[in-house]
Amino acid sequence: MSDAASLSYSNARATRIAPSDDGSIGTMVDTAFNLLRRRWPILLAGIVLGLVLGFVKTAVTPVRYVASTSILIEDQSNQIASEDTAAVKAVSPRLSNEVQSLRSPALMERVVRQLNLQNDPEFNPYLSYEAPAATSPATAKPAAPDQPAVQAPDARHVEITKVVLARALNVEAVTGSTVIVIKMTASNPVKAARIVDAVAEGYLAEQLDSKLSTTRQAKVWLQQQVDQLGAQLKQQSAALQAERASSGLNVGGAGGGVSSLADQQVSSLSAQLSQARADVAARQARGSSGYSGPSGVDSFESPAVQALRVSEGEVQRRISELSVRYGPSHPQMQVAREQLNDIRRQLQQEVARASRGTSNELQVAQRRVAAIEAELARWTAVLGRDTRRASVQQQLQSQVTATEATYQGYVQRLQQITDLEKLQRPDGRIIVRAQVPGRPDSPKPAQDLAQGLLAGLALAGALIVLLESLQRGLRTPQAVEDWTGAPCLVSVPKLTLREVKDLAATGGQGPADYVAVKPLSLYAEALRQLRADLILAPDGEKVPQVILFSSAVAGEGKSTTALAFARTLAMSGAKTILIEADIRRPTIATIAGLEAKTNLVDVINHHDRLEAALSRDLLTDLDILPTQPINDRTGVDQALERFSGLLDTLRPHYQFIVVDTAPVLAVAETQTMARQADAVILVVRWGATTGDAIRIAVHELQSARITPRGVALNSVDFKAQSKYTRGDSASYYNSYSKYYSS
């Protein structure tokens, strides 16, 4: 590969945008498409199985015909009932109740006996055990009522026939209407039509019988109530007339008052008593006031007293005027005072005379009050007696009125129910009668095939999900990058069976030899792509010289990949050395067909033994430092810590140093040597390495402050991988595979 081409390839890989699982519709479509590409044989098997199941269901399903009739439920609520006649209350049933009535055991028994279905083997399974059937169920017809072909008088035959008939009957209400559709399934179309019509007619007949029975019960009950209330009304009326005659009172009704002489006398005497008591109070007030001197208040209003008061006032005013001009001893002042004293003596005499007359009048008024009170008490007693008799009369009158109203109501209802009995009809009517069906309702081949196909697809889908869930190994570059956080640099293909045979024919030992034997193969090209990604670093970055290969666990193919990559570097003209640093389970010597002369620890401790330990690759100009397994850990850790000294010795002499180490999760020395490398490549085996294993390995390296340069996905089945993703070059393997020789 030229430098320009390598640079172009490196930039393209650096800027590659792989589709991520972002939940978009496009991603989900791609995932589903890839899943179908991988598992189409299972899906095809599910479809075939579903179609077979559909055909089998159609073949084993017996032929059935369905006939239907429609009933319109009308609202004809009985209006003669009320809250006090619970025994005859008739409430319009709801539509759901009517649907249940059409499946009632009583109606089923009526239809069974009407059509003699207990002698039909299709509806009476007992007949198949007790007597051989004359005809097949598909051609059997209901026996005529007068046909004594097969008699089944036993009640258990009727009971089982009722149950079978109810199961074959389908009753449902039409949404948004009061129409009920009755459907009957039978092996014979004529039989189905006859049965469904018999069910509808029997339902209407039972409705009418029920209404007539209810009406007759209501009529008998109402007649009993009328007779009882009539006798009760006569007794109450007679008691009322007797009370009126004995009391001499005539009460107007339940709310009327008592009108009698005692009532009038009590009202008149009460008014007179009030007036007399007021007169006594007034006379007592005048008698108690008296005369209180010049400034007092005289309660007597006689003309003489009033005249004396006027004279008294004039004399007092003249005294006031004289006191201004004269002294107290002046003759005019003395004369005026004598006149004032004289007037006051006359006023006292006049008041005393008036007081004697008022006392006599008060006694007379008090005697009149006592007389009125006595008369009022006598008439009050008479009024109380009349009031009690009137209350009794009012109660009797109320009872008569209430009983008469109830009696009239029952008489009216009795007349209504008598008229209604002549007009009774069912609450429904048949609006569509059953027609003999022209074709069977079952089996339904198209529906059976569709159901079988869905079942097959569901089974295939469950199996696909199970198989996908059992696959734990990483299979796509996107999955590798998601689990590691490092870029997937290359997908190294797995040799096909034909390529393995060709390699064996040339004497090759393994896939690493295929790089040299078939340099134009896809396998060799993948290793050159890895080389391009590593050596064509962006501007400002140093090209790694020491490249270390490791893996999460054993068996990932890291040693084979490291040897193949080192040979690729050597074949490109770069002086390269491969160091086998897996000192516990070394395999490079075996893969390359060489013999290890010493172990790596000795070479690290004694650099002068390096040249003797080196071997030349049999297929390329690659120098290989194989190692023997160590049996003693003495001094190993200290030697590995000085591994950088060995690398410093080799750096001036080699352009690239490839190091093959032990798995990260297996031993700790891998992290020690990885710190000395310029680039760390993790090898992941396609379909075998789990996400958890590689994630833990990356975490272990990062804990030692080592960041992997990238991941090499090894042993990839390109044809299978193309069915998992469309974001990698492997997905286009069929398009470019002709560019490589095998």
Tab-separated table of C-alpha atoms in Angstrom, residues 274-548:
chain	number	residue	atom	x	y	z
A	274	SER	CA	-109.838	44.446	80.323
A	275	GLN	CA	-111.748	47.742	80.281
A	276	ALA	CA	-112.815	47.417	83.967
A	277	ARG	CA	-109.275	46.639	85.086
A	278	ALA	CA	-108.009	49.700	83.246
A	279	ASP	CA	-110.617	51.910	84.976
A	280	VAL	CA	-109.597	50.577	88.429
A	281	ALA	CA	-105.934	51.239	87.670
A	282	ALA	CA	-106.694	54.819	86.609
A	283	ARG	CA	-108.743	55.555	89.783
A	284	GLN	CA	-105.999	54.037	91.945
A	285	ALA	CA	-103.454	56.290	90.283
A	286	ARG	CA	-105.514	59.447	90.950
A	287	GLY	CA	-106.149	58.460	94.553
A	288	SER	CA	-102.476	57.856	95.312
A	289	SER	CA	-101.166	61.084	93.768
A	290	GLY	CA	-102.899	63.713	96.125
A	291	TYR	CA	-101.562	67.360	96.449
A	292	SER	CA	-97.900	68.012	97.124
A	293	GLY	CA	-97.764	71.727	97.780
A	294	PRO	CA	-97.038	74.617	95.485
A	295	SER	CA	-94.693	72.735	93.211
A	296	GLY	CA	-96.386	69.355	93.504
A	297	VAL	CA	-98.414	67.633	90.841
A	298	ASP	CA	-102.183	67.401	91.443
A	299	SER	CA	-103.685	64.402	89.653
A	300	PHE	CA	-107.285	65.620	90.044
A	301	GLU	CA	-108.514	67.563	87.039
A	302	SER	CA	-111.681	69.285	88.560
A	303	PRO	CA	-112.466	72.903	87.456
A	304	ALA	CA	-112.134	74.271	91.015
A	305	VAL	CA	-108.666	72.805	91.449
A	306	GLN	CA	-107.600	74.156	88.062
A	307	ALA	CA	-108.895	77.681	88.900
A	308	LEU	CA	-107.061	77.697	92.221
A	309	ARG	CA	-103.853	76.616	90.467
A	310	VAL	CA	-104.149	79.527	88.043
A	311	SER	CA	-104.646	82.011	90.941
A	312	GLU	CA	-101.698	80.490	92.751
A	313	GLY	CA	-99.496	81.031	89.740
A	314	GLU	CA	-100.545	84.686	89.299
A	315	VAL	CA	-99.845	85.498	92.970
A	316	GLN	CA	-96.419	83.861	92.773
A	317	ARG	CA	-95.557	85.921	89.678
A	318	ARG	CA	-96.644	89.187	91.410
A	319	ILE	CA	-94.485	88.305	94.458
A	320	SER	CA	-91.529	87.827	92.113
A	321	GLU	CA	-92.085	91.251	90.545
A	322	LEU	CA	-92.466	93.014	93.970
A	323	SER	CA	-89.318	91.343	95.315
A	324	VAL	CA	-87.373	93.182	92.640
A	325	ARG	CA	-88.627	96.634	93.715
A	326	TYR	CA	-89.275	96.134	97.449
A	327	GLY	CA	-87.782	94.288	100.327
A	328	PRO	CA	-89.361	91.340	102.175
A	329	SER	CA	-90.918	93.565	104.826
A	330	HIS	CA	-92.754	95.832	102.436
A	331	PRO	CA	-96.540	95.946	103.018
A	332	GLN	CA	-97.347	94.916	99.463
A	333	MET	CA	-95.038	91.904	99.803
A	334	GLN	CA	-96.805	90.873	103.027
A	335	VAL	CA	-100.247	91.253	101.426
A	336	ALA	CA	-99.188	89.182	98.478
A	337	ARG	CA	-97.828	86.393	100.685
A	338	GLU	CA	-101.065	86.289	102.706
A	339	GLN	CA	-103.053	85.923	99.435
A	340	LEU	CA	-100.800	83.044	98.346
A	341	ASN	CA	-101.260	81.218	101.681
A	342	ASP	CA	-105.053	81.673	101.482
A	343	ILE	CA	-105.186	80.220	97.949
A	344	ARG	CA	-103.146	77.194	99.031
A	345	ARG	CA	-105.491	76.490	101.988
A	346	GLN	CA	-108.459	76.543	99.614
A	347	LEU	CA	-106.617	74.204	97.192
A	348	GLN	CA	-105.917	71.672	99.976
A	349	GLN	CA	-109.557	71.692	101.061
A	350	GLU	CA	-110.732	71.160	97.491
A	351	VAL	CA	-108.294	68.230	96.991
A	352	ALA	CA	-109.416	66.551	100.213
A	353	ARG	CA	-113.051	66.778	99.113
A	354	ALA	CA	-112.249	65.314	95.694
A	355	SER	CA	-110.223	62.494	97.260
A	356	ARG	CA	-113.220	61.284	99.303
A	357	GLY	CA	-115.348	61.018	96.159
A	358	THR	CA	-112.640	59.140	94.209
A	359	SER	CA	-112.326	56.439	96.912
A	360	ASN	CA	-116.014	55.608	96.622
A	361	GLU	CA	-115.782	55.315	92.824
A	362	LEU	CA	-112.714	52.964	93.127
A	363	GLN	CA	-114.646	50.528	95.319
A	364	VAL	CA	-117.491	50.421	92.833
A	365	ALA	CA	-115.046	49.725	89.937
A	366	GLN	CA	-113.338	46.892	91.874
A	367	ARG	CA	-116.690	45.175	92.631
A	368	ARG	CA	-117.494	45.291	88.884
A	369	VAL	CA	-114.133	43.669	88.000
A	370	ALA	CA	-114.788	40.785	90.416
A	371	ALA	CA	-118.231	40.167	88.906
A	372	ILE	CA	-116.839	40.042	85.354
A	373	GLU	CA	-114.044	37.636	86.389
A	374	ALA	CA	-116.513	35.200	87.924
A	375	GLU	CA	-118.690	35.208	84.807
A	376	LEU	CA	-115.647	34.770	82.567
A	377	ALA	CA	-114.456	31.744	84.584
A	378	ARG	CA	-117.862	30.055	84.172
A	379	TRP	CA	-117.929	30.541	80.383
A	380	THR	CA	-114.233	29.536	80.066
A	381	ALA	CA	-115.018	26.163	81.607
A	382	VAL	CA	-117.872	25.716	79.154
A	383	LEU	CA	-115.570	26.663	76.227
A	384	GLY	CA	-112.881	24.108	77.294
A	385	ARG	CA	-115.443	21.329	77.279
A	386	ASP	CA	-116.624	22.359	73.794
A	387	THR	CA	-113.036	22.574	72.534
A	388	ARG	CA	-112.257	19.014	73.594
A	389	ARG	CA	-115.366	17.728	71.880
A	390	ALA	CA	-114.453	19.726	68.750
A	391	SER	CA	-110.926	18.219	68.718
A	392	VAL	CA	-112.377	14.716	68.780
A	393	GLN	CA	-114.734	15.675	65.974
A	394	GLN	CA	-111.826	17.129	63.943
A	395	GLN	CA	-109.812	13.896	64.284
A	396	LEU	CA	-112.777	11.854	63.124
A	397	GLN	CA	-113.308	14.206	60.205
A	398	SER	CA	-109.603	13.951	59.181
A	399	GLN	CA	-109.745	10.148	59.260
A	400	VAL	CA	-112.853	10.126	57.111
A	401	THR	CA	-111.258	12.527	54.591
A	402	ALA	CA	-107.996	10.538	54.329
A	403	THR	CA	-109.742	7.180	54.035
A	404	GLU	CA	-112.085	8.532	51.400
A	405	ALA	CA	-109.154	9.893	49.316
A	406	THR	CA	-107.308	6.539	49.488
A	407	TYR	CA	-110.505	4.681	48.667
A	408	GLN	CA	-111.120	6.798	45.574
A	409	GLY	CA	-107.485	6.311	44.440
A	410	TYR	CA	-107.732	2.521	44.672
A	411	VAL	CA	-111.074	2.541	42.906
A	412	GLN	CA	-109.515	4.552	40.074
A	413	ARG	CA	-106.481	2.231	39.831
A	414	LEU	CA	-108.737	-0.827	39.846
A	415	GLN	CA	-110.644	0.585	36.906
A	416	GLN	CA	-107.369	1.353	35.069
A	417	ILE	CA	-105.914	-2.129	35.559
A	418	THR	CA	-109.202	-3.679	34.449
A	419	ASP	CA	-108.975	-1.710	31.208
A	420	LEU	CA	-105.241	-2.421	30.852
A	421	GLU	CA	-105.734	-6.179	31.123
A	422	LYS	CA	-107.518	-6.110	27.785
A	423	LEU	CA	-104.658	-4.195	26.068
A	424	GLN	CA	-101.588	-6.092	27.323
A	425	ARG	CA	-98.867	-6.963	24.786
A	426	PRO	CA	-95.129	-7.831	25.041
A	427	ASP	CA	-92.474	-5.125	25.519
A	428	GLY	CA	-90.755	-6.205	22.319
A	429	ARG	CA	-91.457	-7.302	18.786
A	430	ILE	CA	-89.581	-9.229	16.148
A	431	ILE	CA	-88.279	-6.830	13.501
A	432	VAL	CA	-86.076	-9.271	11.549
A	433	ARG	CA	-86.942	-12.965	11.292
A	434	ALA	CA	-84.309	-15.628	10.758
A	435	GLN	CA	-83.282	-16.530	7.229
A	436	VAL	CA	-81.849	-19.934	6.357
A	437	PRO	CA	-78.064	-19.251	6.014
A	438	GLY	CA	-76.647	-20.002	2.582
A	439	ARG	CA	-73.071	-20.745	3.662
A	440	PRO	CA	-71.466	-22.027	6.840
A	441	ASP	CA	-70.061	-19.676	9.454
A	442	SER	CA	-67.232	-22.037	10.348
A	443	PRO	CA	-64.627	-23.117	9.563
A	444	LYS	CA	-63.082	-19.903	8.231
A	445	PRO	CA	-59.993	-20.849	6.234
A	446	ALA	CA	-58.670	-17.317	5.807
A	447	GLN	CA	-59.057	-16.527	9.505
A	448	ASP	CA	-57.566	-19.884	10.548
A	449	LEU	CA	-54.557	-19.336	8.286
A	450	ALA	CA	-54.101	-15.809	9.615
A	451	GLN	CA	-54.265	-16.998	13.222
A	452	GLY	CA	-51.883	-19.859	12.490
A	453	LEU	CA	-49.494	-17.491	10.749
A	454	LEU	CA	-49.555	-15.119	13.717
A	455	ALA	CA	-48.935	-18.010	16.098
A	456	GLY	CA	-46.023	-19.232	13.971
A	457	LEU	CA	-44.535	-15.751	13.784
A	458	ALA	CA	-44.922	-15.325	17.543
A	459	LEU	CA	-43.197	-18.661	18.164
A	460	ALA	CA	-40.401	-17.806	15.734
A	461	GLY	CA	-40.005	-14.380	17.335
A	462	ALA	CA	-39.751	-15.905	20.802
A	463	LEU	CA	-37.137	-18.371	19.576
A	464	ILE	CA	-35.158	-15.593	17.882
A	465	VAL	CA	-35.236	-13.492	21.050
A	466	LEU	CA	-34.060	-16.503	23.062
A	467	LEU	CA	-31.178	-17.226	20.689
A	468	GLU	CA	-30.148	-13.561	20.584
A	469	SER	CA	-30.182	-13.346	24.357
A	470	LEU	CA	-27.926	-16.410	24.587
A	471	GLN	CA	-25.257	-14.720	22.435
A	472	ARG	CA	-22.902	-13.044	24.897
A	473	GLY	CA	-19.902	-12.454	22.653
A	474	LEU	CA	-19.222	-9.112	20.959
A	475	ARG	CA	-19.908	-9.213	17.224
A	476	THR	CA	-19.783	-5.640	15.899
A	477	PRO	CA	-17.210	-2.817	16.039
A	478	GLN	CA	-19.876	-0.575	17.514
A	479	ALA	CA	-20.424	-3.005	20.394
A	480	VAL	CA	-16.672	-3.211	21.010
A	481	GLU	CA	-16.353	0.564	21.118
A	482	ASP	CA	-19.370	0.893	23.395
A	483	TRP	CA	-17.921	-1.580	25.924
A	484	THR	CA	-14.291	-0.407	25.808
A	485	GLY	CA	-14.519	3.254	24.968
A	486	ALA	CA	-11.574	2.703	22.594
A	487	PRO	CA	-11.803	2.691	18.787
A	488	CYS	CA	-12.079	-0.616	16.960
A	489	LEU	CA	-9.123	-0.288	14.596
A	490	VAL	CA	-9.661	-3.349	12.443
A	491	SER	CA	-11.733	-6.464	11.918
A	492	VAL	CA	-9.375	-9.383	11.244
A	493	PRO	CA	-11.205	-12.080	9.260
A	494	LYS	CA	-11.395	-15.727	10.159
A	495	LEU	CA	-9.915	-18.051	7.580
A	496	THR	CA	-12.504	-20.029	5.686
A	497	LEU	CA	-12.335	-23.798	5.432
A	498	ARG	CA	-11.003	-23.551	1.892
A	499	GLU	CA	-8.323	-21.070	2.961
A	500	VAL	CA	-7.253	-23.391	5.770
A	501	LYS	CA	-6.913	-26.260	3.300
A	502	ASP	CA	-4.893	-24.085	0.901
A	503	LEU	CA	-2.630	-23.019	3.771
A	504	ALA	CA	-2.082	-26.614	4.851
A	505	ALA	CA	-1.197	-27.544	1.272
A	506	THR	CA	1.619	-24.984	1.294
A	507	GLY	CA	2.963	-26.204	4.650
A	508	GLY	CA	1.598	-23.288	6.685
A	509	GLN	CA	1.202	-23.704	10.433
A	510	GLY	CA	-1.652	-21.258	11.091
A	511	PRO	CA	-3.379	-17.990	10.180
A	512	ALA	CA	-0.207	-15.999	10.889
A	513	ASP	CA	1.520	-17.803	7.990
A	514	TYR	CA	-1.296	-16.729	5.667
A	515	VAL	CA	0.071	-13.159	5.683
A	516	ALA	CA	3.237	-14.336	3.973
A	517	VAL	CA	1.721	-17.120	1.878
A	518	LYS	CA	-1.242	-15.036	0.587
A	519	PRO	CA	-0.175	-11.384	0.818
A	520	LEU	CA	-3.126	-10.304	-1.371
A	521	SER	CA	-5.738	-12.007	0.767
A	522	LEU	CA	-8.361	-10.292	2.884
A	523	TYR	CA	-6.570	-11.493	6.014
A	524	ALA	CA	-3.309	-9.819	4.965
A	525	GLU	CA	-5.153	-6.648	3.963
A	526	ALA	CA	-6.755	-6.415	7.439
A	527	LEU	CA	-3.298	-6.494	9.070
A	528	ARG	CA	-2.115	-3.787	6.670
A	529	GLN	CA	-5.114	-1.701	7.683
A	530	LEU	CA	-4.055	-2.061	11.320
A	531	ARG	CA	-0.541	-0.996	10.353
A	532	ALA	CA	-1.913	2.046	8.537
A	533	ASP	CA	-3.991	3.079	11.537
A	534	LEU	CA	-0.932	2.906	13.807
A	535	ILE	CA	1.888	4.378	11.712
A	536	LEU	CA	-0.088	7.089	9.907
A	537	ALA	CA	-0.570	9.201	13.013
A	538	PRO	CA	-2.101	12.695	12.787
A	539	ASP	CA	0.194	15.700	12.577
A	540	GLY	CA	2.031	16.361	15.821
A	541	GLU	CA	1.710	12.809	17.144
A	542	LYS	CA	4.599	10.399	17.371
A	543	VAL	CA	4.383	7.143	15.452
A	544	PRO	CA	4.431	4.331	18.042
A	545	GLN	CA	7.577	2.219	17.967
A	546	VAL	CA	6.798	-0.272	20.727
A	547	ILE	CA	3.391	-1.879	20.018
A	548	LEU	CA	2.110	-4.256	22.664
